[in-house]
Coordinates of C-alpha atoms in Angstrom, one line a residue:
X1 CA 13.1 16.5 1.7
X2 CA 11.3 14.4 3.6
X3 CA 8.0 12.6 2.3
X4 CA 5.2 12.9 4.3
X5 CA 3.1 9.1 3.9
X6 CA -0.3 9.2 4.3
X7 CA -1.7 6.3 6.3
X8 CA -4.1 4.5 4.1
X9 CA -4.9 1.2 2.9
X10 CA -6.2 1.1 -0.3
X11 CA -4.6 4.3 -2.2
X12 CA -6.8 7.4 -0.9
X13 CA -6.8 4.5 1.1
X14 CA -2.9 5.3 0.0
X15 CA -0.7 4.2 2.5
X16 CA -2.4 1.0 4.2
X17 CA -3.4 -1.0 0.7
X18 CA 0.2 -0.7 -0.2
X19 CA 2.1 -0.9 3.2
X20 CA -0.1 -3.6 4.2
X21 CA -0.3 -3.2 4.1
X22 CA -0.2 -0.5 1.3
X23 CA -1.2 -1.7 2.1
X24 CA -0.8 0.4 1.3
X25 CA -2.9 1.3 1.1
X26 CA -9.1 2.8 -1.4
X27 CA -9.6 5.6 -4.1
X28 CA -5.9 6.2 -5.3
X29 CA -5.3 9.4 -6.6
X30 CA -3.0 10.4 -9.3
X31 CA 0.9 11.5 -9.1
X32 CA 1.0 14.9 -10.1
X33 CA 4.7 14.8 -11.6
X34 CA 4.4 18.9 -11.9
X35 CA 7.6 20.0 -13.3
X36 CA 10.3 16.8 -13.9
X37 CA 13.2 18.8 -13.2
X38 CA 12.0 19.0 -9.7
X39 CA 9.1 16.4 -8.6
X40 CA 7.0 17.1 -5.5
X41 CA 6.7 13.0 -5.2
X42 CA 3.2 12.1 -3.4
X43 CA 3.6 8.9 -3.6
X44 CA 5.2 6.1 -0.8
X45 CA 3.7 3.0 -0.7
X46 CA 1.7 0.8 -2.2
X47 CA -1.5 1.7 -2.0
X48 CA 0.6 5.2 -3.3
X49 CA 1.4 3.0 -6.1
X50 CA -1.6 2.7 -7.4
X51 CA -1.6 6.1 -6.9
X52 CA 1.1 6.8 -9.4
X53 CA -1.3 6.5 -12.4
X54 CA -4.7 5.9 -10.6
X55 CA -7.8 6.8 -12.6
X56 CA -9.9 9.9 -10.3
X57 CA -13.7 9.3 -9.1
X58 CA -15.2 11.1 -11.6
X59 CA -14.0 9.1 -14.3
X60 CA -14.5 5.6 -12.4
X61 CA -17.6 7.1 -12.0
X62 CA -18.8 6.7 -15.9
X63 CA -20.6 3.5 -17.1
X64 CA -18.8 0.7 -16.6
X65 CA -17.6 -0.3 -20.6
X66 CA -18.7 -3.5 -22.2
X67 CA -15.5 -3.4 -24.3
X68 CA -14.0 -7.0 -24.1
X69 CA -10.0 -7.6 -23.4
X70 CA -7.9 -7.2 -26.8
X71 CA -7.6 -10.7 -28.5
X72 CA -3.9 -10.1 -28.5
X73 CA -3.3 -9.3 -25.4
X74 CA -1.4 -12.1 -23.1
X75 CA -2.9 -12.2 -19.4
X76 CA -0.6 -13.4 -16.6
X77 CA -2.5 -14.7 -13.8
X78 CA -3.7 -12.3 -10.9
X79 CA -3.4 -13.5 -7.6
X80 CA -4.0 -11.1 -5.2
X81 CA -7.2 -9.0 -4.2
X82 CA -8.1 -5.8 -2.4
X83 CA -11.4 -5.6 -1.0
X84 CA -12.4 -2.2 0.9
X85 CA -14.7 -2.2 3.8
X86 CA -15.5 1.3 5.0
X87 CA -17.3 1.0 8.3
X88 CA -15.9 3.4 10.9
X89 CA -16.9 4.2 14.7
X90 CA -16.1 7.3 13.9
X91 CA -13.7 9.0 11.2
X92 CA -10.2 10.3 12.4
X93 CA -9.9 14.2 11.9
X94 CA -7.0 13.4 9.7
X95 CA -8.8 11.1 7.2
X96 CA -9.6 11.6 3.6
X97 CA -10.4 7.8 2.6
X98 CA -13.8 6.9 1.6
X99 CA -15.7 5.5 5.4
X100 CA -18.7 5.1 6.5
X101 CA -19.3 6.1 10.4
X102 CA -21.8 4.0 12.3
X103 CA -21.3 4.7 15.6
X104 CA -20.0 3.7 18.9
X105 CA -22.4 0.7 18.4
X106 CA -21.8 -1.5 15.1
X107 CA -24.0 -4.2 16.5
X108 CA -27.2 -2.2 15.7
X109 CA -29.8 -3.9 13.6
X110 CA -30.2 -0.5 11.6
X111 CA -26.1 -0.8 11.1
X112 CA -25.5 -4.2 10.3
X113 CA -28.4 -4.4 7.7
X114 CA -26.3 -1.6 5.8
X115 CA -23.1 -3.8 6.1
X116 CA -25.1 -6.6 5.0
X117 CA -26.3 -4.3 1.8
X118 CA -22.6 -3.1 1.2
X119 CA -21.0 -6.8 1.7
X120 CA -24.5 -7.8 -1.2
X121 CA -23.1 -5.2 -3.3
X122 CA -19.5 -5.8 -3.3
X123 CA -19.9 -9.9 -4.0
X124 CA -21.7 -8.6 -7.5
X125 CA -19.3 -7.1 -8.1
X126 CA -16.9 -9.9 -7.8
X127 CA -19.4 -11.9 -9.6
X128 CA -19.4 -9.2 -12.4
X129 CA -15.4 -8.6 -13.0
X130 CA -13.5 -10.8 -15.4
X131 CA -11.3 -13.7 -14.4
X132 CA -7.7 -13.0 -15.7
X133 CA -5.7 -16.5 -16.2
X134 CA -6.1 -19.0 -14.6
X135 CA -4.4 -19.2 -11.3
X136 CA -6.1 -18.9 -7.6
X137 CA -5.9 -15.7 -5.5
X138 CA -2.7 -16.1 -3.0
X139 CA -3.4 -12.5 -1.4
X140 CA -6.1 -10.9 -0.6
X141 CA -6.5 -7.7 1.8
X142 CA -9.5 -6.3 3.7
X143 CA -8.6 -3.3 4.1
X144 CA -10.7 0.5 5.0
X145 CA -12.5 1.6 6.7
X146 CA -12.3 -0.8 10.1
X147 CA -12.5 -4.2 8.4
X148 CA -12.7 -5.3 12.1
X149 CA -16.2 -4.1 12.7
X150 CA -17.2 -6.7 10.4
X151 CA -19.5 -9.5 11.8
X152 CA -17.4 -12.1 10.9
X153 CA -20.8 -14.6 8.9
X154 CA -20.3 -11.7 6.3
X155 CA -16.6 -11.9 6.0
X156 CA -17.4 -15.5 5.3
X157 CA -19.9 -14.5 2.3
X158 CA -17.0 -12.4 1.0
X159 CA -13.8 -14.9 1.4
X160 CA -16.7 -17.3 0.1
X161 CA -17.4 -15.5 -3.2
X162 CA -13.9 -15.1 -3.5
X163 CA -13.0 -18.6 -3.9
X164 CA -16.0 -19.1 -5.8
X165 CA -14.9 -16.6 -8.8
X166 CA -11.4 -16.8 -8.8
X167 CA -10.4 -19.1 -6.7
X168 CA -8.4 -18.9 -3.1
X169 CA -5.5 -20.8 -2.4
X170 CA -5.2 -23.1 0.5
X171 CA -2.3 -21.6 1.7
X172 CA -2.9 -17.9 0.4
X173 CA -2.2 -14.8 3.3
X174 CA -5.2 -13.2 4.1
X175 CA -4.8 -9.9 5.9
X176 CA -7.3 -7.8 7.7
X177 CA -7.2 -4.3 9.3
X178 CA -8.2 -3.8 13.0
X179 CA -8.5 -0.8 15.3
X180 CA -8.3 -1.6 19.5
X181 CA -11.2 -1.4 20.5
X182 CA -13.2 -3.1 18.0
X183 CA -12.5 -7.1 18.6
X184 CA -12.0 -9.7 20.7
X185 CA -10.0 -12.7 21.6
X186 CA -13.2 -15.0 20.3
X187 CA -13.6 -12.8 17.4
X188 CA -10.3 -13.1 16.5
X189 CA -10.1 -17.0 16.6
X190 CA -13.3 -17.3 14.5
X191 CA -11.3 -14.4 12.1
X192 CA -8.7 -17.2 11.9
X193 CA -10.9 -20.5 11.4
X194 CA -12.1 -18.5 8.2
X195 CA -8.7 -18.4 6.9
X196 CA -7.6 -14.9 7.9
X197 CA -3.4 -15.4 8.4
X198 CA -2.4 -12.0 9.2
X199 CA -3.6 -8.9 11.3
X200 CA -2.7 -5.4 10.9
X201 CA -3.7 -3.4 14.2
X202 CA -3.9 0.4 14.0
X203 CA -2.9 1.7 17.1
X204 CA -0.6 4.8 16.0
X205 CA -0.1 5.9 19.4
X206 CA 0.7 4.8 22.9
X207 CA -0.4 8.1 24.4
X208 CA -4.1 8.7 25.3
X209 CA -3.4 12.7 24.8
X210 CA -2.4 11.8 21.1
X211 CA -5.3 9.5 20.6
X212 CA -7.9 11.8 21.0
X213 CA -6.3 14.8 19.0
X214 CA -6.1 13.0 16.3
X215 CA -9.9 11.5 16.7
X216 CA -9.1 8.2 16.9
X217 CA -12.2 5.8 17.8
X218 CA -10.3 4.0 20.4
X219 CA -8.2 4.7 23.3
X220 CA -5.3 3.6 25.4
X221 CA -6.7 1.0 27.7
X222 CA -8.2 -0.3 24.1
X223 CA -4.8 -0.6 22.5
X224 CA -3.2 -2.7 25.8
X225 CA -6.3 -5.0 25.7
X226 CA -6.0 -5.6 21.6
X227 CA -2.0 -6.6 22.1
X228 CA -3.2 -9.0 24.5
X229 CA -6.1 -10.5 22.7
X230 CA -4.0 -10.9 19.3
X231 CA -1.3 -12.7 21.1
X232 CA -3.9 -14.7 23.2
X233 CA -5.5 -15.5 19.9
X234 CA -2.4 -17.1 18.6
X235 CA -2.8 -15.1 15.0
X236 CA 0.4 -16.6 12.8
X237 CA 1.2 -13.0 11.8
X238 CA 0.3 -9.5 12.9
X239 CA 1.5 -5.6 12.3
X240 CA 1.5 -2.9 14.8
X241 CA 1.0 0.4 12.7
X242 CA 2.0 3.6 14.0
X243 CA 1.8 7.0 13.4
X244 CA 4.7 9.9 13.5
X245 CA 4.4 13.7 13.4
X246 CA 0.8 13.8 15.5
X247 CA 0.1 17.1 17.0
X248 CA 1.5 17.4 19.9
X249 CA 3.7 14.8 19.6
X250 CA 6.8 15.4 21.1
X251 CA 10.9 13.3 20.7
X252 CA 10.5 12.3 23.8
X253 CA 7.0 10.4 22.9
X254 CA 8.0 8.8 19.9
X255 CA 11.0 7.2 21.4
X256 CA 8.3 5.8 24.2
X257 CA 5.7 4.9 21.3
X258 CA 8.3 2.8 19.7
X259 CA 9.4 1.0 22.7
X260 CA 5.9 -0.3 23.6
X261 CA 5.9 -1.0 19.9
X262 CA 8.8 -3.3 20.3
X263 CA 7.9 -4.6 23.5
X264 CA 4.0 -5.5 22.3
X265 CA 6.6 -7.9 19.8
X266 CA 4.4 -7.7 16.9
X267 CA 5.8 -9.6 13.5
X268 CA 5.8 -6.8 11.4
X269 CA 5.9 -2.6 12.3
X270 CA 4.4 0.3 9.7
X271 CA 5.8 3.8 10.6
X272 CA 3.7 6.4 8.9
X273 CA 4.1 9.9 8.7
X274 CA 1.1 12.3 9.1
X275 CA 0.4 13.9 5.9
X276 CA -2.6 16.4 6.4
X277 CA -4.8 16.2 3.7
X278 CA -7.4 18.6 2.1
X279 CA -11.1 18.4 3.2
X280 CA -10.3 16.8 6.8
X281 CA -10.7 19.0 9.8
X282 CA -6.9 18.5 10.5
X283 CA -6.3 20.4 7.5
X284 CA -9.2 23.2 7.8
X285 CA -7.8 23.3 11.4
X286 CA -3.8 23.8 9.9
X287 CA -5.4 26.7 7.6
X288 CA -6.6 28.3 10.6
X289 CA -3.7 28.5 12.4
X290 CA -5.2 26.3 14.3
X291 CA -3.2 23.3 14.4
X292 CA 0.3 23.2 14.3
X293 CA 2.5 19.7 13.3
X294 CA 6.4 19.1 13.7
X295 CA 8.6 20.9 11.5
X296 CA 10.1 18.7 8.8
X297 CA 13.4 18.1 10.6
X298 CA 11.9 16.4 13.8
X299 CA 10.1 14.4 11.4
X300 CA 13.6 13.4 9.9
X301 CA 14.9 12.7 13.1
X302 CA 12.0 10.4 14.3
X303 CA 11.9 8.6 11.1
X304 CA 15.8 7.8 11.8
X305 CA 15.2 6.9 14.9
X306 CA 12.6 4.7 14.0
X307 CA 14.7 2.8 11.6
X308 CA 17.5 2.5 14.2
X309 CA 15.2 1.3 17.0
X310 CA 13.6 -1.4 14.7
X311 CA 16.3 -2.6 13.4
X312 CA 18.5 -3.2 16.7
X313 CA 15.2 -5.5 17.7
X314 CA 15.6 -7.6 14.8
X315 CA 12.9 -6.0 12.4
X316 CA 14.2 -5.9 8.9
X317 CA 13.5 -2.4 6.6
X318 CA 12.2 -3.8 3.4
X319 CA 9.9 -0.7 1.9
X320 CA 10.2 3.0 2.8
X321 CA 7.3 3.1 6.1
X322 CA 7.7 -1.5 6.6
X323 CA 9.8 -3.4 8.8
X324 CA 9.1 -7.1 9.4
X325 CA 10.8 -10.3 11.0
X326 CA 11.9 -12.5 9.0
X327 CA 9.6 -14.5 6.8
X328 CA 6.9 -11.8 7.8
X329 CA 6.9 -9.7 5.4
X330 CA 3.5 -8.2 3.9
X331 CA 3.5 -10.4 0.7
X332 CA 0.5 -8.6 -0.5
X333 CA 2.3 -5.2 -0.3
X334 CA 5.1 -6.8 -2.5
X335 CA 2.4 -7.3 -4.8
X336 CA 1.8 -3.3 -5.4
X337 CA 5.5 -2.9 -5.3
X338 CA 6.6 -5.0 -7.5
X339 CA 3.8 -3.5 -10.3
X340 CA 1.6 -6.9 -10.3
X341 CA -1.6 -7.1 -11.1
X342 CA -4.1 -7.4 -8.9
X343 CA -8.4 -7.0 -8.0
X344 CA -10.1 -4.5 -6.0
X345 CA -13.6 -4.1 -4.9
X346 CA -16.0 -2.3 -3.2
X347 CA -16.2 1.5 -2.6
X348 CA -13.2 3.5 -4.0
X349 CA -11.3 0.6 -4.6
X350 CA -8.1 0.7 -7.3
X351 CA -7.2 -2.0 -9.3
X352 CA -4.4 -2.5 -11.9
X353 CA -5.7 -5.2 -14.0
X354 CA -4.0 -5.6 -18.0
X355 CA -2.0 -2.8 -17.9
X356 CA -5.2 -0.4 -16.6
X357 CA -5.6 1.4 -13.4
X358 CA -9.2 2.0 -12.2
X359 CA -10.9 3.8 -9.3
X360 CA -13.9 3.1 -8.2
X361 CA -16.5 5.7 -7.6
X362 CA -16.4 7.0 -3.7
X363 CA -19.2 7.7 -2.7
X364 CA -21.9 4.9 -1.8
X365 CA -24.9 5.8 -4.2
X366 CA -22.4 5.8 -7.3
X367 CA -20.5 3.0 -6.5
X368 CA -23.7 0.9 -6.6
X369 CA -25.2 2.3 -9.5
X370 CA -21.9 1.3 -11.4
X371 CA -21.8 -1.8 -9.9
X372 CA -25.1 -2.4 -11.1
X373 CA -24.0 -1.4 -14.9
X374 CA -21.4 -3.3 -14.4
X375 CA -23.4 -6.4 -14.0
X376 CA -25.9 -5.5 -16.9
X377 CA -22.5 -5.8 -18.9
X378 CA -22.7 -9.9 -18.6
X379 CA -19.8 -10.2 -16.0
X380 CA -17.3 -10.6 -19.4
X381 CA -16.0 -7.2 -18.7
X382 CA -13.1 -5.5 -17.6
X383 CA -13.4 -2.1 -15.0
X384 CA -12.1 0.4 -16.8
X385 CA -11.2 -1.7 -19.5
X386 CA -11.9 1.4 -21.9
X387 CA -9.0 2.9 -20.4
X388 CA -5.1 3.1 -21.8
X389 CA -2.5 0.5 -21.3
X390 CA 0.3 2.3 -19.4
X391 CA 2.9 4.1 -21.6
X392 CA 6.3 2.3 -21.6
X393 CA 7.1 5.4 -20.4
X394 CA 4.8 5.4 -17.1
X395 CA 5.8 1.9 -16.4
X396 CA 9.5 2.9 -16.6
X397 CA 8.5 5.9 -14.2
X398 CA 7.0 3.7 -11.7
X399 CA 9.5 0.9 -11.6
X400 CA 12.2 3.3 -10.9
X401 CA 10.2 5.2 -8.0
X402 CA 9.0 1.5 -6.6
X403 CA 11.9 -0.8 -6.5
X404 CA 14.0 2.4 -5.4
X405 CA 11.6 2.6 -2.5
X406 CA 12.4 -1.0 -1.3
X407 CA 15.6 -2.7 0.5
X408 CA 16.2 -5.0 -2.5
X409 CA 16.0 -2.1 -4.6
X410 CA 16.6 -1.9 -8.4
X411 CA 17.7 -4.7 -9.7
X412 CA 19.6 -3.4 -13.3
X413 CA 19.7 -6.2 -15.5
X414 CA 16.0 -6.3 -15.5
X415 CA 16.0 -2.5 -16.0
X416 CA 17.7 -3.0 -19.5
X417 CA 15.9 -5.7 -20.5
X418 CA 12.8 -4.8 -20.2
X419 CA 13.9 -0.6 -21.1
X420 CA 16.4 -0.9 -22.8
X421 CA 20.5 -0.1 -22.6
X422 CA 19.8 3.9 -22.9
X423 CA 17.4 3.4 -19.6
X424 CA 20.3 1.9 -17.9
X425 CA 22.6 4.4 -18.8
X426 CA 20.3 7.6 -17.9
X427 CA 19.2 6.1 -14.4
X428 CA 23.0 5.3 -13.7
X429 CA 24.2 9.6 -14.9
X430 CA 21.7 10.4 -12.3
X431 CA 22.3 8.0 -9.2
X432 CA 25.9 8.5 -10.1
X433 CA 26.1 11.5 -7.7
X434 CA 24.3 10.2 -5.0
X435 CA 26.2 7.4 -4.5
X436 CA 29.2 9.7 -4.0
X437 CA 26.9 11.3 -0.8
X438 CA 27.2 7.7 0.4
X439 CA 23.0 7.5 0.1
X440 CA 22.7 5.0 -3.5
X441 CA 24.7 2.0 -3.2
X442 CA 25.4 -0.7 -5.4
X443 CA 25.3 -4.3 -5.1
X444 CA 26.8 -7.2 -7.3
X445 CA 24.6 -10.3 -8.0
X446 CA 26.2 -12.1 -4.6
X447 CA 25.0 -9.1 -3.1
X448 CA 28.2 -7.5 -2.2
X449 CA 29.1 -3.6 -2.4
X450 CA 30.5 -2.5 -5.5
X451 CA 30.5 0.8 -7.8
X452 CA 27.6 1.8 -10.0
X453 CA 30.1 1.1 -12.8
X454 CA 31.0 -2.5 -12.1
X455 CA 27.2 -3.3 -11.6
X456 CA 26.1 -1.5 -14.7
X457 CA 28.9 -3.4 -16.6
X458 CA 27.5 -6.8 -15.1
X459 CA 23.7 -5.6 -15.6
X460 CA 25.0 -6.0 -19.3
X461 CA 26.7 -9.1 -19.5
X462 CA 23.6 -10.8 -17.4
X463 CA 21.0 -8.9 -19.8
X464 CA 22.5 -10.5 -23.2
X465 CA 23.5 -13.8 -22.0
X466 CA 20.3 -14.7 -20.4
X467 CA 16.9 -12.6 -20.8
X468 CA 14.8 -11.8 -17.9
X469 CA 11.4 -11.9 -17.6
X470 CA 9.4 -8.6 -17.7
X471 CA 9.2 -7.1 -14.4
X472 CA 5.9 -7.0 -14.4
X473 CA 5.9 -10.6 -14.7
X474 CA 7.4 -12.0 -11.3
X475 CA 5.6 -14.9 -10.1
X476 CA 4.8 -14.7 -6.2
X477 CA 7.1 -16.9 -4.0
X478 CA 5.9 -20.4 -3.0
X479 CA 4.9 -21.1 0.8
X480 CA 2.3 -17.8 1.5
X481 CA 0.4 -17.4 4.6
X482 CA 0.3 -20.3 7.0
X483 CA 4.2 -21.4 5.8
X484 CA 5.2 -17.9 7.1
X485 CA 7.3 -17.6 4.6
X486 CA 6.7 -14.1 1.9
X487 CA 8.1 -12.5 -1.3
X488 CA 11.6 -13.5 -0.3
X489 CA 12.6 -13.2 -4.3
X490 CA 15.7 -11.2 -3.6
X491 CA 17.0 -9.6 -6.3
X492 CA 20.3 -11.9 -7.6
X493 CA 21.2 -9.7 -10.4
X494 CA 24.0 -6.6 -9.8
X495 CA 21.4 -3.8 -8.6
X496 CA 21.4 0.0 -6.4
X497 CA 19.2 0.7 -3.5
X498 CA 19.4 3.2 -1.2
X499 CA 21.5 3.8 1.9
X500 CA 19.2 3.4 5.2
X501 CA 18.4 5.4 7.0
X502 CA 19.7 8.7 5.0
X503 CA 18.6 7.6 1.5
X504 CA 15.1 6.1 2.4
X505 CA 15.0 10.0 4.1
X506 CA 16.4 11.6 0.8
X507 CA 14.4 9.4 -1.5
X508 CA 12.3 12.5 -2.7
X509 CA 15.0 14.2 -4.0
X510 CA 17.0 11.2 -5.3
X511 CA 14.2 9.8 -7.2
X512 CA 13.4 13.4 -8.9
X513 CA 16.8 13.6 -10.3
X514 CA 16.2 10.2 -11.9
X515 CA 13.1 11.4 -13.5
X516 CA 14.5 14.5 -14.4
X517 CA 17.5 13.1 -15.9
X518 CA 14.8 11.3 -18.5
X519 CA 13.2 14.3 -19.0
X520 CA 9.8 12.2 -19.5
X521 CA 6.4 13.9 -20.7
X522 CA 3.7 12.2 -18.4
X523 CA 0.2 12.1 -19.3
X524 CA -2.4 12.2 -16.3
X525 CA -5.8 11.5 -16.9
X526 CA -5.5 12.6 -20.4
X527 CA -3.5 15.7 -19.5
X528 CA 0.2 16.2 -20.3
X529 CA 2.6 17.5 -17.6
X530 CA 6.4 17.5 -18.0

């Protein structure tokens, strides 16, 4: 089966916080593993990572605790930061994610004194959280929300308090979401003297038609003039997101969609697939018979031929909805696939800080009460730092759904020695028949083809001759953001990753029989499904 990815940036905010993008991907919402024999897997990217194990609104929602940090516990440095800015023209009729609309003019007095509250708000927060380690911030992503609609003096006052707390590195990628129709060539430039290194435009269509049945806030002479002022603008790196399985939206279109795509010769491409969630008018509208989407097998096909078209242009598939040029990969997307820690602030924002994920509350009037408790606290606190450590369990869960969901894929030498031989062994029974179907494939440490059992058998030899470090552990590649040059870390260790296209398109199923092969007992926000 296919899996429908919800465009997002943040985690209910899922798909742009983590594809970067996130990001995937703001309030991430839990993985409801159901039954493990057969998993209805919700998840994609990274902002759907920190959707795996998120922590709901109502619980981010309780006073913040003034528990400190364990005295035993060893913090690795957290470089990367998610900041949510939820300002909208208007909100799409597909969207779920926590957004603010202000209208069709965001230059209002009345308006940008709220952004100016919201923007106050958010840098006590900052000024409130814990610094883990000691190392400077080398990501950070405004995601939303239209980040774009922000006057850029207060993006200042954020990237500003960001360096003050935790530091920002000279070199560090900075990425900010934009919609057409909400900037300018000037803007852009002054975007970039600030430090911002990389751009991620949400166009999702190149068809007015589509555009305004899905409610976008812009339309198509909006999207030809934002191509123009990004490459007039001279931005070192930008992403052209689009959006498959529209209503209405027919083979024919999507093959045009992509070639505009190609030809508007952005750095790095996100193809998302419409996922209709509850509470939007697209999905009141679907209940009423009302609205009616492409069956699952178009979406196959376009998702194929998505892959295909991207790739004979040069784009490289690194994560299930990304494809980039190289050295332009989304390097703070690597950062939710990978499991790193990282911040997040502002309005249903998820962070994964020692071991702990945390949602922030969604709607406005909570989130700044709590950050207002959270201030009372002394600023020596941790958000959600009352919370569980991830079971060895979860994190063996995750790593298996997020590295399968990448090019490099899994690397297995690192699977046993951070899980353990037995691990090894159960992930390999599973995959075993898939790579017979021709959609796992395995990889020596040179990177060439080879059977599950010859890699498993060198996973072991590497494993006891020389330890690897945890794999939540990585360091970030050297060179971020004005180098042009990302989380190239491939993998050098024997490891399996899927077949592309036909096992990014089977992922679903492939990844439930891994789980269900472990037969794992997930807890959920304190309740236990299996």
């Amino acid at each position: 089966m296919y899996l429908r990815v919800v465009r997002s940036p943040s985690v209910s905010i899922t798909a742009r916080q983590a594809v970067g993008v996130l990001p995937l991907p703001t309030s991430p919402k839990p993985l409801q593993l159901g039954h493990i024999s057969r998993l209805d897997i919700k998840a994609a990217t990274a902002s759907a990572l920190a959707a795996s194990a998120a922590v709901n609104s109502r619980v981010a929602a309780e006073p913040a605790s003034t528990s400190k940090m364990p005295g035993d516990f060893t913090v690795a440095d957290v470089q990367s930061a998610y900041i949510h800015l939820p300002f909208c023209k208007r909100k799409c009729f597909y969207c779920d994610f926590p957004v603010e609309a202000v209208g069709r003019d965001p230059t209002a007095p009345k308006v940008e004194a709220r952004m100016r509250a919201y923007v106050d708000t958010v840098i006590r927060e900052m000024e409130a959280t814990r610094r883990l380690g000691t190392g400077t911030l080398r990501t950070v992503f405004f995601g939303g929300g239209t980040p774009s609609l922000l006057p850029p003096s207060l993006l200042e006052l954020l990237l500003n308090a960001l360096n003050a707390q935790f530091g920002l590195a000279p070199d560090a990628e900075v990425s900010l979401e934009a919609d057409p129709g909400t900037f300018n060539v000037q803007r852009l430039r002054q975007y970039r003297q600030l430090g911002v290194t990389r751009l991620s435009v949400g166009v999702q269509a190149f068809q007015q038609e589509l555009l305004e049945a899905c409610g976008r806030g812009h339309d198509l002479p909006d999207v030809l003039a934002a191509v123009e002022a990004v490459h007039a603008a001279g931005m070192p790196s930008w992403s052209l997101d689009l959006i498959s399985g529209l209503p209405g939206l027919t083979a024919e279109a999507w093959r045009y969609s992509l070639q505009r795509a190609v030809e508007a010769a952005p750095d790095h491409v996100s193809v998302y697939d419409l996922q209709v969630e509850e509470g939007t008018p697209f999905e009141r509208w679907q209940r009423a018979g009302q609205l009616r989407l492409p069956p699952d097998d178009a979406a196959v096909e376009m998702y194929g031929e998505a892959s295909e078209l991207l790739r004979a242009a040069g784009y490289e598939h690194y994560e299930v909805s990304n494809y980039a040029r190289p050295g332009h990969r989304c390097a703070h997307n690597q950062v939710y696939w990978r499991g790193l820690p990282y911040y997040a602030f502002g309005l249903g924002a998820a962070s994964y800080l020692a071991g702990r994920r945390f949602s922030r509350p969604t709607r406005m009037r909570e989130y700044t009460a709590w950050v207002d408790t959270l201030k009372l606290n002394g600023g020596d606190t941790l958000p959600g730092g009352y919370l569980p450590e991830e079971s060895q369990e979860e994190l063996l869960l995750d790593t298996i759904m997020l590295r399968l969901r990448t090019a490099d894929g899994l690397d297995l030498a690192q699977l046993r020695n951070r899980f353990g031989s037995e691990a090894l062994t159960t992930a390999l029974r599973a995959l075993a028949p898939h790579e017979r179907r021709g959609t796992v494939l395995a990889l020596d440490g040179q990177g060439r083809p080879c059977s599950l059992a010859e890699a498993a058998m060198d996973a072991a030899k590497e494993a006891t001759t020389a330890p690897l470090p945890p794999l939540d552990a990585l360091p970030p590649a050297a060179g971020l953001g004005k180098a042009q040059v990302d989380f190239q870390q491939r993998s050098r260790g024997p490891r399996v990753r899927l077949s592309d296209p036909r096992g990014f398109l089977l992922s679903n199923d492939i990844i439930s029989d891994v789980f269900a092969e472990f037969d794992i007992t997930k807890h959920t926000n304190g309740k236990r499904t299996t």
